[in-house]
Short mmCIF file of C-alpha atoms (C1' of nucleotides) in Angstrom, two decimals:
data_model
loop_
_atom_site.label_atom_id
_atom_site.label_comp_id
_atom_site.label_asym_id
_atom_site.label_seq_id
_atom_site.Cartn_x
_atom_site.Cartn_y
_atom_site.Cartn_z
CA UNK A 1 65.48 -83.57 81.12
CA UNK A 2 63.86 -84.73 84.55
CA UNK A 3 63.85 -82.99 87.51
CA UNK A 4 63.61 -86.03 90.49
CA UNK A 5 66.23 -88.09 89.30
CA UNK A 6 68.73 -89.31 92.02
CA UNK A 7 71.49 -91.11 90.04
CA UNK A 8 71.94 -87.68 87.84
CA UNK A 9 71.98 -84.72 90.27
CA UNK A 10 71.52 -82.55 86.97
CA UNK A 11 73.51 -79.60 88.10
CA UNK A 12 76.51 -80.39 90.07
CA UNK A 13 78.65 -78.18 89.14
CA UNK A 14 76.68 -75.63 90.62
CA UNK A 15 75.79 -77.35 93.37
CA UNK A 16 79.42 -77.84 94.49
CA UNK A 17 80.50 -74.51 93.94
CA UNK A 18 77.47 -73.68 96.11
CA UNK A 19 78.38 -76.24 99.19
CA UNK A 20 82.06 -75.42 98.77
CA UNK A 21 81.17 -71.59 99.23
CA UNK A 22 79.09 -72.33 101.95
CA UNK A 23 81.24 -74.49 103.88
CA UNK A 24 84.71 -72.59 102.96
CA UNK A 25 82.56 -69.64 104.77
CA UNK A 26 81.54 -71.69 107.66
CA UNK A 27 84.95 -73.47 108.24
CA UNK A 28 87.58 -71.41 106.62
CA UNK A 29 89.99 -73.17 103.62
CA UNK A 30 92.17 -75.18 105.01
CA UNK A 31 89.38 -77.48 107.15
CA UNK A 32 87.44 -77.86 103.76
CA UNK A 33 87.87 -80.82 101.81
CA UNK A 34 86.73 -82.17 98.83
CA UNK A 35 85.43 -85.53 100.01
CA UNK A 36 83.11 -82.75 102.76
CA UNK A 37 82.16 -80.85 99.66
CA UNK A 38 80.63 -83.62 97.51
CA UNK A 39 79.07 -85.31 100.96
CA UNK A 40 77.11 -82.22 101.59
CA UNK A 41 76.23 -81.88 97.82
CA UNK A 42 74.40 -85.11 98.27
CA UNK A 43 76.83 -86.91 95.82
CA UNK A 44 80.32 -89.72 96.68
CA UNK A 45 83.28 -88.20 97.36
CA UNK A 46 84.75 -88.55 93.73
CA UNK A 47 82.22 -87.03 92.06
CA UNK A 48 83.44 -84.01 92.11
CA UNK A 49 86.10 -84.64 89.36
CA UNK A 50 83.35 -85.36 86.40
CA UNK A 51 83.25 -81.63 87.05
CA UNK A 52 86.86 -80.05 88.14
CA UNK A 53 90.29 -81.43 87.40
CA UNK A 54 91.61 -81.64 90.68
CA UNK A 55 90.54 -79.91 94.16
CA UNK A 56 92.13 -76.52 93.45
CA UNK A 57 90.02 -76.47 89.88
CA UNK A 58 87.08 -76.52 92.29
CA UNK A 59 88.94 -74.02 94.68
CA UNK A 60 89.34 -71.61 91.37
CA UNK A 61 85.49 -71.73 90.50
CA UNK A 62 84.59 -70.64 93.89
CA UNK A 63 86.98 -67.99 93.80
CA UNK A 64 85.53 -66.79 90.49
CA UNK A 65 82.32 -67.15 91.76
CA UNK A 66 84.12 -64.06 94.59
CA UNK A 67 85.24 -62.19 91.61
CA UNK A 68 82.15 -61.73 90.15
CA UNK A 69 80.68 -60.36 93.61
CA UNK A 70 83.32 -57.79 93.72
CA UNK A 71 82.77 -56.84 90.09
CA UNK A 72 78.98 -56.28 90.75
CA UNK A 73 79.61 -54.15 94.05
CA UNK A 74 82.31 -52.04 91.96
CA UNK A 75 79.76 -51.37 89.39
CA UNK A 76 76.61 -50.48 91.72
CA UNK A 77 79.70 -48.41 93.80
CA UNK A 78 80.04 -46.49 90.68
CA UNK A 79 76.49 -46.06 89.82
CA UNK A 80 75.68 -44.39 93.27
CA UNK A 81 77.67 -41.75 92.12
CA UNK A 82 77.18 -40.49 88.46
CA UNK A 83 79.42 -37.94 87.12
CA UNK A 84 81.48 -37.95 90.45
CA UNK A 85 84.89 -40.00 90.26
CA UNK A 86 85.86 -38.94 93.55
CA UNK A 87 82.74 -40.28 95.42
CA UNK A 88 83.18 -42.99 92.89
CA UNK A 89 86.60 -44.10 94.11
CA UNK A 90 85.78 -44.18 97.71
CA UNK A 91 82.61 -46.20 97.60
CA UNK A 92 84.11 -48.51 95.53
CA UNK A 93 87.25 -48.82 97.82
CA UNK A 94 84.33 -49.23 100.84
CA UNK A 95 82.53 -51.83 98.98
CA UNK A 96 85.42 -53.69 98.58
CA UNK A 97 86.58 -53.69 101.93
CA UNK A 98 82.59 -54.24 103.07
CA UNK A 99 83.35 -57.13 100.87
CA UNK A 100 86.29 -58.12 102.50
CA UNK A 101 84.62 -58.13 106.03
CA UNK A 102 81.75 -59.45 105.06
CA UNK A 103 83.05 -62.58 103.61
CA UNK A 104 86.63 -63.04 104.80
CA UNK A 105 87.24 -66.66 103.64
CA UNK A 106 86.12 -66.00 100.42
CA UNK A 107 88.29 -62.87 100.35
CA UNK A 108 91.14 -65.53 101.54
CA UNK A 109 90.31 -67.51 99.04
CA UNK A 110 90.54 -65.19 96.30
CA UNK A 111 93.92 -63.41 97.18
CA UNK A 112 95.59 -65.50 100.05
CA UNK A 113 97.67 -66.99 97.31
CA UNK A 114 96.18 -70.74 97.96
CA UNK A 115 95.95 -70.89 94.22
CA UNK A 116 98.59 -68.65 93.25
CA UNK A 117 101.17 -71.42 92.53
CA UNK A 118 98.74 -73.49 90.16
CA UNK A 119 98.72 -73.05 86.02
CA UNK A 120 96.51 -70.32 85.05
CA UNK A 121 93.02 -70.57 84.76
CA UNK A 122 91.36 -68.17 82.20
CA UNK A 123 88.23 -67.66 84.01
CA UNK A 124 90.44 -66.87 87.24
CA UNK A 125 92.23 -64.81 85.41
CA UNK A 126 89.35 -62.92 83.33
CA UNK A 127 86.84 -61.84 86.13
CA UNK A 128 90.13 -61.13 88.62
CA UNK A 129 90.76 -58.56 85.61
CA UNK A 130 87.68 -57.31 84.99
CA UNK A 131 87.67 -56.39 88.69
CA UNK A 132 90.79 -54.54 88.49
CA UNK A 133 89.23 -52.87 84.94
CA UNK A 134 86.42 -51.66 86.67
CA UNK A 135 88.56 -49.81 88.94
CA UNK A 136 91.20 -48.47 86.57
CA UNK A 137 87.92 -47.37 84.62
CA UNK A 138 86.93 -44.82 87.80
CA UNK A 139 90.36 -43.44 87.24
CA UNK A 140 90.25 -42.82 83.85
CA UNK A 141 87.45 -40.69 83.86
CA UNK A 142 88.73 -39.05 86.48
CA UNK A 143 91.77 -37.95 84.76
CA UNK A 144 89.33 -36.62 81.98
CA UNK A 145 87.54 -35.08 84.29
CA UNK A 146 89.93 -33.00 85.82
CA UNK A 147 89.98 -34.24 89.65
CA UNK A 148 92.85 -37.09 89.07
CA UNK A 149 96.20 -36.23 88.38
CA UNK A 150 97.52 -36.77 84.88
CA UNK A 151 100.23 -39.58 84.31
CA UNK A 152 99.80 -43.56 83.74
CA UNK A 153 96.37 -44.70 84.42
CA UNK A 154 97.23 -48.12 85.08
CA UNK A 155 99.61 -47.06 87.55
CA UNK A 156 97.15 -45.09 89.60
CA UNK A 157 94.63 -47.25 89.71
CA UNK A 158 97.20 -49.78 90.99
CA UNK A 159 98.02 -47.42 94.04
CA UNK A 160 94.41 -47.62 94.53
CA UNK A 161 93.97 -50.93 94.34
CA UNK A 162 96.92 -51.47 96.73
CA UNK A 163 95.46 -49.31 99.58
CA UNK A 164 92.36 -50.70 99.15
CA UNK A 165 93.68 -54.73 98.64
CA UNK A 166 95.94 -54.04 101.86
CA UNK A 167 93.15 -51.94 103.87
CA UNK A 168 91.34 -55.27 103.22
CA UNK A 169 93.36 -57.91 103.80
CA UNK A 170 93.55 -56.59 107.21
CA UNK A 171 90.34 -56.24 108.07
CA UNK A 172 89.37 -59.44 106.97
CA UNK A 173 92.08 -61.18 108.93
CA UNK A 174 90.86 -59.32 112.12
CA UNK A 175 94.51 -57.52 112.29
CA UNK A 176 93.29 -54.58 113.19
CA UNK A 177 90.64 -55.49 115.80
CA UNK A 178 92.65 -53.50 118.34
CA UNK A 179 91.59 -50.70 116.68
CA UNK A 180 88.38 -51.27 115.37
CA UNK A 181 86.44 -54.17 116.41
CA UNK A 182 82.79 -53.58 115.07
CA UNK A 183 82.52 -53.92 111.45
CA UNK A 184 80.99 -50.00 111.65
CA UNK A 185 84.07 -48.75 113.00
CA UNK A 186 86.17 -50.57 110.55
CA UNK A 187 83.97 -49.32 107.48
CA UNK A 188 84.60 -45.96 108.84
CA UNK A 189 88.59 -46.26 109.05
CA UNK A 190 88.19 -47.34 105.49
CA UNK A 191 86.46 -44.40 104.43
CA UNK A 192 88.88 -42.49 106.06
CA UNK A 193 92.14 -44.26 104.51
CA UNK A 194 90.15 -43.74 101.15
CA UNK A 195 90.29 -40.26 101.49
CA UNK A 196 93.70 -40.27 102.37
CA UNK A 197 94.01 -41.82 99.12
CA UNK A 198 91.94 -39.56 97.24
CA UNK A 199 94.33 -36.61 98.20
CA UNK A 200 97.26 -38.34 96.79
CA UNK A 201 95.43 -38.95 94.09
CA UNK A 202 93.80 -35.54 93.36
CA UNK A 203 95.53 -32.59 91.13
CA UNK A 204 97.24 -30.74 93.40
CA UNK B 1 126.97 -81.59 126.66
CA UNK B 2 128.66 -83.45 124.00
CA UNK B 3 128.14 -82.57 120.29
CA UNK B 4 128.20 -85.65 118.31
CA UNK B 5 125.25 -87.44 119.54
CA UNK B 6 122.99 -88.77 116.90
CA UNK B 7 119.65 -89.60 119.01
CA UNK B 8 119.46 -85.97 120.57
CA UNK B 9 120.14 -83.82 117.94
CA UNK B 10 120.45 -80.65 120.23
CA UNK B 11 119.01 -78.00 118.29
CA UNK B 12 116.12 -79.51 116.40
CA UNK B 13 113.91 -76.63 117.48
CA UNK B 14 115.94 -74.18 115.25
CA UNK B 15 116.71 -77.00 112.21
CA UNK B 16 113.69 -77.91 112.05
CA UNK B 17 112.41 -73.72 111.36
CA UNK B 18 115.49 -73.65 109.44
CA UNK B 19 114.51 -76.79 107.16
CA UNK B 20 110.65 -75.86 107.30
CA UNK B 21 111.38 -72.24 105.98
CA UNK B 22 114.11 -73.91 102.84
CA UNK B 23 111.45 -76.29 102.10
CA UNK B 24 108.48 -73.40 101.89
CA UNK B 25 110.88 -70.97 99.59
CA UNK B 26 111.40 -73.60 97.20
CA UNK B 27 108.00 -75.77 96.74
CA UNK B 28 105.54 -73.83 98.42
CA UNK B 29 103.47 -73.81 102.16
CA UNK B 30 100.48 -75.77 100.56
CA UNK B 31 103.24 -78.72 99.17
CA UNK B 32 105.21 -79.03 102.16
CA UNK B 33 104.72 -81.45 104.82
CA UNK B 34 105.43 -81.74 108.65
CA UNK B 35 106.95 -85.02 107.63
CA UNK B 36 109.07 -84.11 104.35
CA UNK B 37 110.22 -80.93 107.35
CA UNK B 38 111.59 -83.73 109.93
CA UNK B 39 112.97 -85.73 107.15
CA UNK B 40 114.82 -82.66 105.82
CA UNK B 41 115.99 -82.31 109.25
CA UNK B 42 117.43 -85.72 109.60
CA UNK B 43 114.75 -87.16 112.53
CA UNK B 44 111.57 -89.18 112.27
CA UNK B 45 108.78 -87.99 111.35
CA UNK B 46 106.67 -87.39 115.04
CA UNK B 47 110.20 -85.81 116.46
CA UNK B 48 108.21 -82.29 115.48
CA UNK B 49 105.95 -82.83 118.21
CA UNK B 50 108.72 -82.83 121.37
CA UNK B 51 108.86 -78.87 119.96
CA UNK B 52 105.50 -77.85 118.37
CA UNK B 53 102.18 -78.74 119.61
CA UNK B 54 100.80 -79.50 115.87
CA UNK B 55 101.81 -78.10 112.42
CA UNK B 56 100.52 -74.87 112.38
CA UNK B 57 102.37 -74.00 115.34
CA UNK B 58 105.53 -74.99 113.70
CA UNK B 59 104.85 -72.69 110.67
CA UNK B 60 103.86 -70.02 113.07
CA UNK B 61 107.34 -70.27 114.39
CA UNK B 62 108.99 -69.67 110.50
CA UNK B 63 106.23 -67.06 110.27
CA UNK B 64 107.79 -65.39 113.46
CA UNK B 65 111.58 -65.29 111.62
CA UNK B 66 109.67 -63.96 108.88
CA UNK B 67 108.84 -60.91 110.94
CA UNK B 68 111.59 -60.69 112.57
CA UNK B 69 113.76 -60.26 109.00
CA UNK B 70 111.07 -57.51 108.10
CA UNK B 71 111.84 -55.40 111.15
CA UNK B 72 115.43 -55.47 110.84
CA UNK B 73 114.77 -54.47 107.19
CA UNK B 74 112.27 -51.17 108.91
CA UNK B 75 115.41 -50.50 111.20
CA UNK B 76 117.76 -50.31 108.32
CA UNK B 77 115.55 -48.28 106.19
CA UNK B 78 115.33 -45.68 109.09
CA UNK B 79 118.95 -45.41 109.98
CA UNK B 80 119.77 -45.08 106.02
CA UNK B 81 118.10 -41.37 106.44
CA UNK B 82 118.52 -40.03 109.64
CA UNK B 83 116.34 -37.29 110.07
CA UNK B 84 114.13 -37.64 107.33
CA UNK B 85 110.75 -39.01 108.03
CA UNK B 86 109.73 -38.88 104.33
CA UNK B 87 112.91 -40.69 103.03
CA UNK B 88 112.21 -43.15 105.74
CA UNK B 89 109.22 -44.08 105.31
CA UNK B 90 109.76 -44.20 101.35
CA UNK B 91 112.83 -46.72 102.32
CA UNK B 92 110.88 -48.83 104.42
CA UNK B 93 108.00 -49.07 102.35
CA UNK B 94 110.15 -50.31 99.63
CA UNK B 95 112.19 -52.35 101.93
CA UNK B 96 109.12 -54.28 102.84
CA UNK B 97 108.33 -55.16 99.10
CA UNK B 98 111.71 -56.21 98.35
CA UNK B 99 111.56 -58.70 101.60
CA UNK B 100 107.85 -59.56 99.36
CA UNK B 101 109.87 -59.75 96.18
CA UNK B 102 112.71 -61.67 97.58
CA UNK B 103 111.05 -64.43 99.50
CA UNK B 104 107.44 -64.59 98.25
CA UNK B 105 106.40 -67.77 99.91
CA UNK B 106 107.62 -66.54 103.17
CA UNK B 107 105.65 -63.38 102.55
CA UNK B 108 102.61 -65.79 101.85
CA UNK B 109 103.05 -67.34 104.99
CA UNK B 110 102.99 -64.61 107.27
CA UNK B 111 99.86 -62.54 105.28
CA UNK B 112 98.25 -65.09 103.60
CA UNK B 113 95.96 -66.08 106.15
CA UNK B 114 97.04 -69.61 106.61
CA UNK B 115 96.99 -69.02 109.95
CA UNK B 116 94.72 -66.61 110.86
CA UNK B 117 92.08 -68.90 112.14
CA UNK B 118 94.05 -70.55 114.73
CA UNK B 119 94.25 -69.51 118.15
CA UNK B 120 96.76 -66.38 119.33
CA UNK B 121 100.62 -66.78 119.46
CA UNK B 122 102.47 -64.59 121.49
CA UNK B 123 105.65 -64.48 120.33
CA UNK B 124 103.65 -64.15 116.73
CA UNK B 125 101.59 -61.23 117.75
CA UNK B 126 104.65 -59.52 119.57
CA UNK B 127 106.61 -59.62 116.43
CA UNK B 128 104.32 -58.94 114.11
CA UNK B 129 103.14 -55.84 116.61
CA UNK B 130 106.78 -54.58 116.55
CA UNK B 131 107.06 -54.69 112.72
CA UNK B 132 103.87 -52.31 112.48
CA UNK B 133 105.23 -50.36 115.74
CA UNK B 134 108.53 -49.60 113.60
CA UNK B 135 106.02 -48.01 111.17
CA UNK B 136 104.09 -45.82 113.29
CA UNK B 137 107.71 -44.60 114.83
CA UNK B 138 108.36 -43.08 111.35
CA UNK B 139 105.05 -41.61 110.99
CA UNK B 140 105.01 -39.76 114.75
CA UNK B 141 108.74 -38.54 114.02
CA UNK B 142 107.40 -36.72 110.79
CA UNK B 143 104.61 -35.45 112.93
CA UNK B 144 106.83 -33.61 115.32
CA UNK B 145 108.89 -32.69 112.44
CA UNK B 146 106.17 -30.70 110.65
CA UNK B 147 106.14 -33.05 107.09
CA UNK B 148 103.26 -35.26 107.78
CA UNK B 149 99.82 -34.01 108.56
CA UNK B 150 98.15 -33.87 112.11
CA UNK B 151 95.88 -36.50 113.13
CA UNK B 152 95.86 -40.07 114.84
CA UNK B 153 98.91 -41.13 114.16
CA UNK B 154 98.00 -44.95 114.31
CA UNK B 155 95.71 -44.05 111.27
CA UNK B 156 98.54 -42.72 109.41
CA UNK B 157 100.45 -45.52 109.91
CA UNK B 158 97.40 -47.99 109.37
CA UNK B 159 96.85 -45.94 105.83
CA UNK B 160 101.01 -46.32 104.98
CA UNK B 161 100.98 -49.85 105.87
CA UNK B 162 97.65 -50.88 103.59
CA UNK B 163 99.25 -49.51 100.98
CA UNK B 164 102.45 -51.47 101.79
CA UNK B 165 101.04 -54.17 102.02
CA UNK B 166 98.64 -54.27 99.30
CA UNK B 167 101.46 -53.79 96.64
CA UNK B 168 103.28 -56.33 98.25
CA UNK B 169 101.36 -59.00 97.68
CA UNK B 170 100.19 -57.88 94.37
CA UNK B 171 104.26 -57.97 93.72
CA UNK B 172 104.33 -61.31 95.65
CA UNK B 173 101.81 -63.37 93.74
CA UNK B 174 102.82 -62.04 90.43
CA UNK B 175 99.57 -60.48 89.84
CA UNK B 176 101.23 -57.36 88.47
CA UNK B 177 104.03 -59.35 86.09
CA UNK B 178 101.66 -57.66 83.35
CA UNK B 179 102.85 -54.34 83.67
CA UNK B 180 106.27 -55.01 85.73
CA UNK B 181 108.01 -58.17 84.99
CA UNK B 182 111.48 -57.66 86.34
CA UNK B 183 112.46 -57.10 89.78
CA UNK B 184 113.70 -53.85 88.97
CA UNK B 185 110.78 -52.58 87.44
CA UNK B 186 108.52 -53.39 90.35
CA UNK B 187 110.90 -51.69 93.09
CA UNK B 188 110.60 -48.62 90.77
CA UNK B 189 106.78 -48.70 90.45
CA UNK B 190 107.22 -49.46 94.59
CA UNK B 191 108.68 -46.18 94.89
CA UNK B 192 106.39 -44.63 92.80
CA UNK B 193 103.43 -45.53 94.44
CA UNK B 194 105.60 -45.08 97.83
CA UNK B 195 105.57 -41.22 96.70
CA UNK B 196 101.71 -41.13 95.96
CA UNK B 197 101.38 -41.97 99.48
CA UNK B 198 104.03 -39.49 100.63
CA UNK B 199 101.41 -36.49 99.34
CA UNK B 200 98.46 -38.37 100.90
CA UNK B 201 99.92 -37.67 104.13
CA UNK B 202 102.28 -34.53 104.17
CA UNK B 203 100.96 -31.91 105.38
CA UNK B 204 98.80 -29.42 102.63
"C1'" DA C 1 66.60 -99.75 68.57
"C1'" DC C 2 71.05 -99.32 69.62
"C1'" DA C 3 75.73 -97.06 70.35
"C1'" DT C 4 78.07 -93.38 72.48
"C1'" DT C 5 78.91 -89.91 75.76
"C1'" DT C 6 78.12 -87.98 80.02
"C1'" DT C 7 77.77 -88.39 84.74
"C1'" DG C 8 77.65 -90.94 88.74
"C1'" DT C 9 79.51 -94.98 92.28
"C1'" DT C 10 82.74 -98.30 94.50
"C1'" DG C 11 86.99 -99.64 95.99
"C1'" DA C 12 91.79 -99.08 96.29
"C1'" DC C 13 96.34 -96.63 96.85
"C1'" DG C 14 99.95 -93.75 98.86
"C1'" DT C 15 100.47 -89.61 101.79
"C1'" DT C 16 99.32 -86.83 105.56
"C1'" DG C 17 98.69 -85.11 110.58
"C1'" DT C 18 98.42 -86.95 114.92
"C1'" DC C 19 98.38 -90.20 118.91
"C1'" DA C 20 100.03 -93.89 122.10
"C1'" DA C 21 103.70 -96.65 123.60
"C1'" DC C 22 108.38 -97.30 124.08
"C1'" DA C 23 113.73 -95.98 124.08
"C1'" DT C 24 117.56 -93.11 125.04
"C1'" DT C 25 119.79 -89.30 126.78
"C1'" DT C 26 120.14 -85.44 130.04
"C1'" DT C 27 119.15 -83.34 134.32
"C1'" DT C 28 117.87 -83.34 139.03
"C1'" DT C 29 117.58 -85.23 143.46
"C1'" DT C 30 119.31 -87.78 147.06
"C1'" DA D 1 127.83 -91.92 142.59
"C1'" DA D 2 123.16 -94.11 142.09
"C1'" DA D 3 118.46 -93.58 141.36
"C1'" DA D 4 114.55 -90.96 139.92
"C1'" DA D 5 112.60 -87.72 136.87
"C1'" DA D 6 112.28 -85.04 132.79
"C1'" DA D 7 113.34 -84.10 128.14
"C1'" DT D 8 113.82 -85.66 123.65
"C1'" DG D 9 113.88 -89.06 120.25
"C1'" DT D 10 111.74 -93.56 117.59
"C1'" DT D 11 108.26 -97.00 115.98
"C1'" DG D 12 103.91 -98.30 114.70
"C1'" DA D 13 99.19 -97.42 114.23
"C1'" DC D 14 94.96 -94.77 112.83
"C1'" DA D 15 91.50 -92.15 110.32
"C1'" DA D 16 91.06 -88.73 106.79
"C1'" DC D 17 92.54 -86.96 102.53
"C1'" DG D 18 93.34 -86.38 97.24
"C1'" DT D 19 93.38 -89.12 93.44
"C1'" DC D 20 93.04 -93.10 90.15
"C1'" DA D 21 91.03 -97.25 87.83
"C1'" DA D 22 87.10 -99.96 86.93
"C1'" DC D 23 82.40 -100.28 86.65
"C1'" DA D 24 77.12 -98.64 86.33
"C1'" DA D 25 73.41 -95.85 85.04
"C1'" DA D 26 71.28 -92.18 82.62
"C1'" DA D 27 71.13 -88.98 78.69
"C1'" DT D 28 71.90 -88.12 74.01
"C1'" DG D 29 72.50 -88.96 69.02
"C1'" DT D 30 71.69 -91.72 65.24
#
DNA sequence: ACATTTTGTTGACGTTGTCAACATTTTTTT
DNA sequence: AAAAAAATGTTGACAACGTCAACAAAATGT
């Protein structure tokens, strides 16, 4: 188990999620390719498929990689606000759409629908759920609590995520720059639209 | 300006968006080619380039039909309930996930981000613009009328559309074929959620 | 120690987007 | 009506891409 070996990298697979990320950031999806991702991991340009099936395996492991972002700004979104679904829902909805403008390849990536045609991939499919859990989770408790309106949980947290999913998908593909430019002024039009949200939402 | 030449072709402009869009419904924007698109269209394979200045630019021109279909769909959802802002807006949000639903690839093209790196396109934004503008008609009509809520009405219609939008490509990509397999089944959960929205914005 | 498995490289293939050079048709100018 | 110009099509080439087959080196198991 050496450390300065140079025919065994020792933890590719890491390494090209890593480059992929970093160059899918810098260059946007469609100008990344897999021959660019193993030359700036250091390695040939087949490499890469001791590792991932085919390019869009190595596509899907980045994009998990984006999942389990999200799922850790959901939770700390939550945890901000103890005891307060309300509060709950709109941070998390501003998280995600910080998320969103923060990293809008990645975002792209993750729900532009590049890899929406290809066989299912569990771990795509697991963390992309636990995100949406996490959310429908918020609502739950909500309904318990009194400040959601009763009826199909699943259903509500899916108008949620909608607003939220849409809010962000323009914001990270600069469609609403006419409006608001700076990312501060877009973060506050999502708190805004969040609050819309929260009064369809709320027991009337 | 005979018809029956075969080394002008006459129209190519409009076969080849014709061809380009067939192509994309049935296999896909990522396994389509400019080349398979002129082949399709019965010319060689550079004849593209007397119309677009490079790919992109030709799927920026399907992308353009694309919006152009979705704001006829807005104008018919409007005239079906004269009068009623609510009913309208209801309409049109389902209208534009059924146009999702119907022709998802399509959908994928114009909000999936393919293009959103490259530079502006008139005609692209102008469409696109009018599609939203049909929106934000709906939403200042209710205004006047009394049902929706005071406020920016841009906002409003920024709020409407996210949602829109959001479940549409959730209905697009399948990610919801969990809870709503059939067509019919998402439509109804469209309206649904189309009525959550309705109480987010009527007036208290 | 040796055999096997894992992980890397080299070289090749067909396909792709795009360019330059050339051909044909249409339009404009004279 | 003839010549010049512009528009629109074709052919052939190129580098870059995803992927495969064959081979090489290191790690692991016995």
């Amino acid at each position: 188990m050496g450390a300065a070996n140079t025919y065994h990298h020792g933890n590719l697979r890491e390494a090209l999620l890593e480059a992929g990320a970093k160059l899918i950031e810098e260059k946007g999806i469609a100008d990344v390719s897999l021959r660019a991702v193993a030359k700036a991991a250091g390695v040939s340009h087949t490499a890469p498929y001791r590792h991932f099936n085919d390019k869009n395996a190595m596509l899907r492991g980045i994009a998990v990689t984006g999942f389990r972002l999200l799922g850790q700004r959901l939770g700390q979104a939550v945890e901000l606000h103890p005891g307060d679904p309300g509060q709950q829902l709109t941070a998390a909805g501003v998280a995600y759409v910080e998320l969103a403008i923060e990293h809008p390849r990645l975002h792209n990536l993750m729900f532009g629908g590049v890899l929406a045609d290809d066989s299912v991939d569990d771990a795509l499919e697991e963390t992309s759920n636990h995100a949406f859990r996490g959310l429908a989770d918020i609502i739950a408790r909500g309904q318990r609590a009194g400040v959601f309106r009763e009826g199909d949980t699943d259903e509500l947290a899916l108008t949620a995520w909608s607003v939220v999913h849409g809010f962000a998908m323009l914001a990270s593909t600069g469609s609403l720059d006419h409006r608001a430019a700076s990312r501060e002024a877009k973060l506050a039009l999502a708190r805004r639209i969040a609050d819309s949200l929260l009064i369809g939402l709320a027991t009337r």
